[in-house]
Tab-separated table of C-alpha atoms in Angstrom:
chain	number	residue	atom	x	y	z
Q	1	LEU	CA	-2.279	13.094	-15.603
Q	2	SER	CA	-1.809	16.652	-14.398
Q	3	GLU	CA	-5.571	17.107	-14.115
Q	4	LEU	CA	-5.901	13.805	-12.268
Q	5	PHE	CA	-3.171	14.461	-9.703
Q	6	GLU	CA	-4.207	18.053	-9.082
Q	7	LEU	CA	-7.879	17.101	-8.828
Q	8	ASP	CA	-9.668	19.274	-6.285
Q	9	PRO	CA	-12.791	17.613	-4.824
Q	10	ASP	CA	-14.136	21.063	-3.932
Q	11	HIS	CA	-14.167	22.122	-7.577
Q	12	ASP	CA	-16.805	21.103	-10.105
Q	13	HIS	CA	-15.056	19.486	-13.050
Q	14	GLY	CA	-18.159	19.426	-15.176
Q	15	GLY	CA	-18.072	15.664	-15.506
Q	16	ALA	CA	-14.852	15.790	-17.537
Q	17	ILE	CA	-13.285	13.080	-15.431
Q	18	VAL	CA	-14.970	9.733	-15.980
Q	19	GLU	CA	-14.399	6.807	-13.632
Q	20	HIS	CA	-12.353	4.029	-15.154
Q	21	VAL	CA	-14.517	0.968	-15.569
Q	22	ILE	CA	-12.913	-2.120	-14.105
Q	23	THR	CA	-13.820	-5.016	-16.347
Q	24	ALA	CA	-11.262	-7.596	-15.273
Q	25	ASP	CA	-12.390	-10.131	-12.713
Q	26	PRO	CA	-9.669	-12.046	-10.839
Q	27	GLN	CA	-11.523	-15.293	-11.562
Q	28	ASN	CA	-11.394	-14.599	-15.297
Q	29	MET	CA	-7.875	-13.196	-15.497
Q	30	LYS	CA	-5.508	-14.770	-17.994
Q	31	HIS	CA	-1.783	-15.361	-17.719
Q	32	ASP	CA	-0.958	-12.096	-19.491
Q	33	ASP	CA	-3.146	-10.218	-17.023
Q	34	TYR	CA	-1.274	-11.670	-14.050
Q	35	VAL	CA	2.072	-10.832	-15.671
Q	36	LYS	CA	0.970	-7.218	-16.154
Q	37	ASN	CA	-0.307	-7.171	-12.590
Q	38	PHE	CA	3.057	-8.390	-11.315
Q	39	THR	CA	5.155	-5.849	-13.250
Q	40	SER	CA	2.882	-3.026	-12.103
Q	41	GLU	CA	2.904	-4.151	-8.471
Q	42	GLU	CA	6.655	-4.758	-8.467
Q	43	GLY	CA	7.269	-1.286	-9.869
Q	44	ARG	CA	5.069	0.225	-7.158
Q	45	TYR	CA	6.882	-1.791	-4.479
Q	46	ILE	CA	10.298	-0.661	-5.734
Q	47	ARG	CA	9.145	2.956	-5.532
Q	48	HIS	CA	8.031	2.255	-1.950
Q	49	LEU	CA	11.483	0.913	-1.041
Q	50	ASP	CA	13.013	3.897	-2.800
Q	51	MET	CA	10.987	6.186	-0.541
Q	52	LEU	CA	12.117	4.328	2.592
Q	53	ILE	CA	15.750	4.596	1.544
Q	54	LYS	CA	15.934	8.056	-0.044
Q	55	VAL	CA	13.371	9.935	2.036
Q	56	TYR	CA	13.132	8.344	5.479
Q	57	ARG	CA	16.634	6.938	5.967
Q	58	LYS	CA	18.457	9.745	4.183
Q	59	SER	CA	16.609	12.410	6.197
Q	60	LEU	CA	17.121	10.627	9.518
Q	61	ASN	CA	20.807	10.294	8.678
Q	62	GLU	CA	21.033	14.098	8.844
Q	63	LEU	CA	20.212	13.818	12.559
Q	64	SER	CA	23.290	11.706	13.198
Q	65	ASP	CA	23.570	12.823	16.849
Q	66	VAL	CA	20.430	10.827	17.628
Q	67	PHE	CA	20.038	8.471	14.688
Q	68	THR	CA	23.420	6.765	14.642
Q	69	GLN	CA	24.305	4.228	11.959
Q	70	ASP	CA	23.564	1.442	14.422
Q	71	LYS	CA	20.049	2.776	15.030
Q	72	LEU	CA	19.416	3.253	11.316
Q	73	GLU	CA	20.449	-0.356	10.743
Q	74	VAL	CA	17.982	-1.454	13.419
Q	75	ILE	CA	15.138	0.562	11.861
Q	76	PHE	CA	15.735	-0.287	8.200
Q	77	GLY	CA	17.494	-3.638	8.457
Q	78	ASN	CA	18.749	-5.070	5.154
Q	79	ILE	CA	16.394	-2.980	3.052
Q	80	ASP	CA	19.146	-2.387	0.470
Q	81	ASP	CA	19.265	-6.138	-0.199
Q	82	LEU	CA	15.483	-6.207	-0.725
Q	83	TYR	CA	15.727	-3.261	-3.111
Q	84	GLU	CA	18.461	-4.917	-5.171
Q	85	LEU	CA	16.491	-8.183	-5.272
Q	86	SER	CA	13.320	-6.542	-6.589
Q	87	VAL	CA	15.166	-4.443	-9.151
Q	88	LEU	CA	16.937	-7.580	-10.374
Q	89	LEU	CA	13.711	-9.629	-10.509
Q	90	LEU	CA	11.775	-6.948	-12.373
Q	91	GLY	CA	14.656	-6.476	-14.820
Q	92	MET	CA	14.762	-10.212	-15.557
Q	93	VAL	CA	10.996	-10.334	-16.089
Q	94	GLU	CA	11.050	-7.322	-18.397
Q	95	ASP	CA	13.819	-8.973	-20.450
Q	96	CYS	CA	11.635	-12.073	-20.842
Q	97	LEU	CA	8.671	-9.950	-21.886
Q	98	GLU	CA	10.805	-8.151	-24.452
Q	99	MET	CA	11.889	-11.493	-25.919
Q	100	ALA	CA	8.243	-12.609	-26.015
Q	101	ASP	CA	7.313	-9.415	-27.871
Q	102	ASP	CA	10.103	-10.033	-30.385
Q	103	GLY	CA	8.764	-13.551	-30.894
Q	104	GLU	CA	5.282	-12.192	-31.618
Q	105	GLU	CA	6.686	-9.875	-34.269
Q	106	GLU	CA	8.293	-12.894	-35.942
Q	107	GLY	CA	4.994	-14.770	-35.837
Q	108	LYS	CA	6.004	-17.064	-32.978
Q	109	GLY	CA	3.575	-15.728	-30.404
Q	110	LYS	CA	3.739	-17.533	-27.046
Q	111	CYS	CA	2.567	-16.648	-23.600
Q	112	PRO	CA	5.369	-14.831	-21.710
Q	113	GLN	CA	7.474	-17.350	-19.801
Q	114	ILE	CA	8.814	-15.668	-16.681
Q	115	GLY	CA	8.925	-18.701	-14.383
Q	116	SER	CA	12.667	-19.061	-14.927
Q	117	CYS	CA	13.209	-15.614	-13.367
Q	118	PHE	CA	11.644	-16.686	-10.083
Q	119	ALA	CA	13.226	-20.145	-10.203
Q	120	GLU	CA	16.763	-18.835	-10.727
Q	121	LEU	CA	16.590	-16.394	-7.825
Q	122	ALA	CA	14.818	-18.886	-5.549
Q	123	MET	CA	17.366	-21.640	-6.267
Q	124	ASN	CA	20.146	-19.196	-5.392
Q	125	ASN	CA	18.381	-18.498	-2.083
Q	126	GLU	CA	18.044	-14.782	-2.902
Q	127	PHE	CA	14.624	-14.547	-1.252
Q	128	SER	CA	16.176	-15.429	2.119
Q	129	ALA	CA	16.799	-11.668	2.417
Q	130	PHE	CA	13.178	-11.467	3.556
Q	131	SER	CA	13.899	-13.853	6.445
Q	132	VAL	CA	16.695	-11.564	7.605
Q	133	TYR	CA	14.376	-8.562	7.325
Q	134	VAL	CA	11.524	-10.111	9.316
Q	135	ASP	CA	13.922	-11.168	12.086
Q	136	ASN	CA	14.756	-7.482	12.541
Q	137	ILE	CA	11.276	-5.957	12.327
Q	138	ASP	CA	10.365	-6.309	16.011
Q	139	ASP	CA	13.475	-4.373	17.065
Q	140	ALA	CA	12.648	-1.711	14.487
Q	141	ILE	CA	9.092	-1.245	15.768
Q	142	LYS	CA	10.332	-1.186	19.367
Q	143	LEU	CA	12.903	1.522	18.591
Q	144	LEU	CA	10.279	3.634	16.825
Q	145	SER	CA	8.047	3.316	19.905
Q	146	GLU	CA	10.887	4.580	22.096
Q	147	ILE	CA	11.363	7.538	19.759
Q	148	ARG	CA	7.759	8.602	20.357
Q	149	GLU	CA	8.519	8.887	24.080
Q	150	THR	CA	11.695	10.994	23.703
Q	151	PRO	CA	11.032	14.798	23.578
Q	152	GLU	CA	14.585	15.519	22.389
Q	153	VAL	CA	14.128	13.307	19.345
Q	154	LEU	CA	10.700	14.780	18.582
Q	155	ASN	CA	12.179	18.283	18.594
Q	156	MET	CA	14.943	17.227	16.223
Q	157	LEU	CA	12.412	15.655	13.874
Q	158	SER	CA	10.480	18.921	13.902
Q	159	SER	CA	13.645	20.746	12.799
Q	160	LEU	CA	13.368	18.976	9.421
Q	161	GLN	CA	9.821	20.250	8.840
Q	162	PRO	CA	10.692	23.256	6.620
Q	163	SER	CA	12.437	21.064	4.035
Q	164	ILE	CA	10.183	18.018	4.454
Q	165	PRO	CA	6.615	18.974	5.466
Q	166	MET	CA	4.963	16.614	7.967
Q	167	PHE	CA	8.148	14.558	8.334
Q	168	ARG	CA	7.812	14.352	12.125
Q	169	GLU	CA	4.277	12.972	11.843
Q	170	ALA	CA	5.339	10.579	9.091
Q	171	VAL	CA	8.067	9.092	11.289
Q	172	LEU	CA	5.759	8.833	14.305
Q	173	TYR	CA	2.645	7.440	12.650
Q	174	VAL	CA	3.419	6.119	9.164
Q	175	LEU	CA	6.963	4.753	9.103
Q	176	HIS	CA	6.174	1.658	11.192
Q	177	ARG	CA	3.496	0.621	8.687
Q	178	ASP	CA	5.718	1.386	5.706
Q	179	LEU	CA	8.389	-0.872	7.202
Q	180	LEU	CA	5.939	-3.780	7.282
Q	181	GLU	CA	5.175	-3.699	3.581
Q	182	PRO	CA	8.244	-5.707	2.434
Q	183	ILE	CA	7.122	-8.608	4.635
Q	184	TYR	CA	3.715	-8.809	3.058
Q	185	HIS	CA	5.073	-8.170	-0.400
Q	186	CYS	CA	6.995	-11.396	0.042
Q	187	LEU	CA	3.709	-13.161	0.767
Q	188	TYR	CA	2.333	-11.518	-2.379
Q	189	TYR	CA	5.100	-13.324	-4.301
Q	190	PHE	CA	3.611	-16.653	-3.245
Q	191	GLU	CA	0.136	-15.614	-4.354
Q	192	ILE	CA	1.284	-14.338	-7.743
Q	193	ILE	CA	3.541	-17.362	-8.344
Q	194	GLN	CA	0.581	-19.682	-7.799
Q	195	SER	CA	-1.635	-17.620	-10.100
Q	196	LEU	CA	1.032	-17.514	-12.804
Q	197	MET	CA	1.656	-21.255	-12.474
Q	198	HIS	CA	-2.043	-22.131	-12.784
Q	199	THR	CA	-2.615	-19.884	-15.820
Q	200	SER	CA	0.565	-20.604	-17.785
Q	201	THR	CA	0.091	-22.741	-20.898
Q	202	ASP	CA	3.718	-23.858	-21.092
Q	203	GLY	CA	4.745	-27.027	-19.228
Q	204	GLY	CA	8.320	-25.892	-18.657
Q	205	ASP	CA	7.138	-22.542	-17.350
Q	206	LYS	CA	4.772	-24.289	-14.912
Q	207	ASP	CA	7.673	-26.434	-13.669
Q	208	ASN	CA	9.793	-23.321	-13.087
Q	209	PHE	CA	7.064	-21.705	-11.020
Q	210	SER	CA	6.625	-24.939	-9.062
Q	211	ASP	CA	10.380	-25.167	-8.407
Q	212	ALA	CA	10.484	-21.535	-7.287
Q	213	TYR	CA	7.547	-22.011	-4.941
Q	214	GLY	CA	9.125	-25.098	-3.396
Q	215	ALA	CA	12.499	-23.415	-2.948
Q	216	MET	CA	10.837	-20.474	-1.164
Q	217	LEU	CA	8.772	-22.512	1.303
Q	218	THR	CA	11.370	-22.146	4.041
Q	219	VAL	CA	11.179	-18.376	3.685
Q	220	LYS	CA	7.379	-18.480	3.728
Q	221	ALA	CA	7.292	-20.595	6.879
Q	222	HIS	CA	9.719	-18.205	8.538
Q	223	ILE	CA	7.626	-15.146	7.695
Q	224	ASP	CA	4.307	-16.825	8.534
Q	225	ARG	CA	5.614	-17.858	11.941
Q	226	ALA	CA	7.023	-14.435	12.793
Q	227	ALA	CA	3.907	-12.621	11.573
Q	228	SER	CA	1.527	-14.856	13.522
Q	229	GLU	CA	3.584	-14.624	16.722
Q	230	HIS	CA	4.490	-10.959	16.739
Q	231	LEU	CA	2.503	-8.993	14.187
Q	232	PRO	CA	-1.074	-10.302	14.071
Q	233	LYS	CA	-2.841	-6.956	14.284
Q	234	ARG	CA	-0.417	-5.215	11.970
Q	235	ARG	CA	-0.682	-8.065	9.504
Q	236	GLU	CA	-4.479	-7.862	9.469
Q	237	GLU	CA	-4.293	-4.079	9.103
Q	238	LEU	CA	-1.861	-4.174	6.229
Q	239	GLN	CA	-3.779	-6.843	4.360
Q	240	ARG	CA	-6.903	-4.731	4.762
Q	241	LEU	CA	-5.150	-1.663	3.388
Q	242	THR	CA	-3.168	-3.257	0.589
Q	243	VAL	CA	-4.208	-2.137	-2.884
Q	244	GLY	CA	-1.578	-4.164	-4.703
Q	245	GLY	CA	-2.452	-7.490	-6.285
Q	246	ALA	CA	-5.377	-8.424	-8.491
Q	247	ARG	CA	-7.753	-9.293	-5.682
Q	248	GLY	CA	-6.667	-6.390	-3.503
Q	249	TYR	CA	-7.049	-3.845	-6.294
Q	250	HIS	CA	-10.499	-4.922	-7.406
Q	251	ALA	CA	-11.664	-5.356	-3.821
Q	252	THR	CA	-10.530	-1.800	-3.065
Q	253	VAL	CA	-12.359	-0.378	-6.082
Q	254	ARG	CA	-15.500	-2.231	-5.076
Q	255	LYS	CA	-15.125	-0.933	-1.499
Q	256	LEU	CA	-14.773	2.671	-2.692
Q	257	ARG	CA	-17.791	2.385	-4.958
Q	258	SER	CA	-19.813	0.782	-2.189
Q	259	LEU	CA	-18.941	3.752	0.036
Q	260	GLN	CA	-20.083	6.086	-2.740
Q	261	GLN	CA	-23.495	4.404	-2.840
Q	262	SER	CA	-23.877	4.614	0.946
Q	263	ILE	CA	-23.544	8.427	0.990
Q	264	ASP	CA	-26.418	10.711	0.043
Q	265	LEU	CA	-25.987	14.209	-1.472
Q	266	TRP	CA	-22.583	13.420	-2.990
Q	267	ASP	CA	-21.479	15.776	-5.752
Q	268	GLY	CA	-18.382	16.091	-7.917
Q	269	PRO	CA	-16.001	13.307	-9.032
Q	270	GLY	CA	-16.546	9.845	-7.562
Q	271	ILE	CA	-14.611	8.503	-4.595
Q	272	SER	CA	-12.760	5.929	-6.729
Q	273	VAL	CA	-11.497	8.790	-8.906
Q	274	LEU	CA	-10.206	10.864	-5.995
Q	275	CYS	CA	-8.880	8.030	-3.795
Q	276	THR	CA	-7.127	4.684	-4.112
Q	277	GLU	CA	-7.019	3.507	-0.504
Q	278	TYR	CA	-9.610	2.912	2.205
Q	279	ILE	CA	-8.056	3.355	5.642
Q	280	MET	CA	-10.735	3.291	8.341
Q	281	GLU	CA	-14.026	4.780	9.495
Q	282	GLY	CA	-15.813	5.446	12.748
Q	283	SER	CA	-17.840	7.877	14.828
Q	284	VAL	CA	-16.197	10.921	16.402
Q	285	GLY	CA	-17.179	13.997	18.354
Q	286	PHE	CA	-16.605	16.943	16.036
Q	287	MET	CA	-15.777	20.412	17.431
Q	288	ARG	CA	-14.937	23.516	15.457
Q	289	GLU	CA	-12.528	26.158	16.725
Q	290	GLY	CA	-14.285	28.739	18.876
Q	291	SER	CA	-17.335	26.552	19.486
Q	292	LYS	CA	-18.127	24.558	22.603
Q	293	LYS	CA	-20.839	22.526	20.928
Q	294	LYS	CA	-19.972	18.981	19.957
Q	295	THR	CA	-21.636	17.341	16.979
Q	296	ASP	CA	-21.585	13.644	16.192
Q	297	ARG	CA	-20.081	12.744	12.851
Q	298	HIS	CA	-19.197	9.538	11.041
Q	299	ILE	CA	-15.771	9.945	9.473
Q	300	ILE	CA	-14.627	7.850	6.522
Q	301	LEU	CA	-10.866	8.225	6.137
Q	302	LEU	CA	-9.312	7.573	2.710
Q	303	ASP	CA	-5.882	8.421	1.350
Q	304	GLY	CA	-7.225	11.466	-0.503
Q	305	LEU	CA	-10.284	12.488	1.506
Q	306	ALA	CA	-11.757	12.564	4.983
Q	307	ILE	CA	-15.511	12.336	4.429
Q	308	CYS	CA	-17.646	13.736	7.265
Q	309	CYS	CA	-21.151	12.285	7.319
Q	310	LYS	CA	-24.263	12.252	9.465
Q	311	ALA	CA	-26.557	9.288	9.948
Q	312	HIS	CA	-29.403	9.417	7.432
Q	313	THR	CA	-32.644	10.200	9.233
Q	314	ALA	CA	-34.952	9.361	6.334
Q	315	LYS	CA	-37.151	6.337	6.921
Q	316	LYS	CA	-36.211	3.196	5.046
Q	317	SER	CA	-38.367	2.909	1.968
Q	318	SER	CA	-40.048	-0.330	1.037
Q	319	SER	CA	-39.372	0.420	-2.622
Q	320	SER	CA	-36.502	-1.099	-4.567
Q	321	LEU	CA	-34.446	2.076	-4.072
Q	322	GLN	CA	-32.315	1.644	-0.969
Q	323	THR	CA	-31.877	4.668	1.299
Q	324	PRO	CA	-28.183	5.553	1.786
Q	325	ASP	CA	-26.799	5.055	5.303
Q	326	TRP	CA	-25.126	8.460	5.495
Q	327	ARG	CA	-25.750	12.035	4.489
Q	328	LEU	CA	-22.735	14.043	3.342
Q	329	LYS	CA	-21.819	17.022	5.502
Q	330	GLU	CA	-18.273	17.845	4.426
Q	331	LYS	CA	-15.326	16.584	2.395
Q	332	LEU	CA	-11.804	17.367	3.605
Q	333	ASN	CA	-9.077	17.192	0.968
Q	334	MET	CA	-6.176	15.481	2.760
Q	335	ARG	CA	-3.646	17.290	0.563
Q	336	LYS	CA	-4.819	20.548	2.109
Q	337	VAL	CA	-5.134	19.357	5.700
Q	338	GLU	CA	-2.560	20.335	8.317
Q	339	ILE	CA	-2.159	17.950	11.232
Q	340	ARG	CA	-1.350	19.498	14.594
Q	341	ASP	CA	-0.300	16.788	17.020
């Protein structure tokens, strides 16, 4: 793990790191696979909420002259309720899985039945916390936009830089997207519930998933309506970026590997080893410090790398070997990049 997280794309690792081969296909996934997918995704989502609460909100609370409690409530809404809900749901699911494991040891192996976890919380209207959250999100985004236009606030954010590097930039350019994730995680619940219901082999478990889905339809309609009316572009962006979920994960891996094949002269570990998230790409004018000459570059931005390429000038071959679209010029390790706004 240490080698993986400290991986330097500029260093030759001698082929020691081998890309993990993804064998699971969403169309062939079994019930157990979807359960594992859910526990992994829920754990990741809880860590995301933890970051919003303990990094963003806690740090902004130190600037109480500007970020009053009222403003923090506008920005973060009822995020504590969402955190408690997810922790509770994951705990209930893990208890069910532990009971299923005990049953296997006693020779009574059954597919894990976690439908009751969703049904119990849905029947108690616990998922309505998402409706409250989405009602607040427009005000949160609006307040963050106002912050970008206030020099006094920007200076105060910069004062936190020594203890939290890049915090000012994170608040200005990342926080609004991080705040949207709970909304789309709720929509992920509907996808995973349907997948679990269709793959479960237990009739009672299927009924529980069906009951949960039905009880949550009001919440889904609420979120769908708000997202379509107010957040269409952000919704499309977040769905494009999301790695979580079976389809999202495999689609992302395929995207990263497709990028790898489109770039000539690549060396070192593969893109899917160094990165987990495709963000965007496009053409830019590239200027180095001290030079007045502008060069055209195609930039592929990932969470771990910014890949600078040039259009491949080689003529397309009629052979079966396809000529890559781009020729690698430079790889920028995002962990080592300083952003000057």
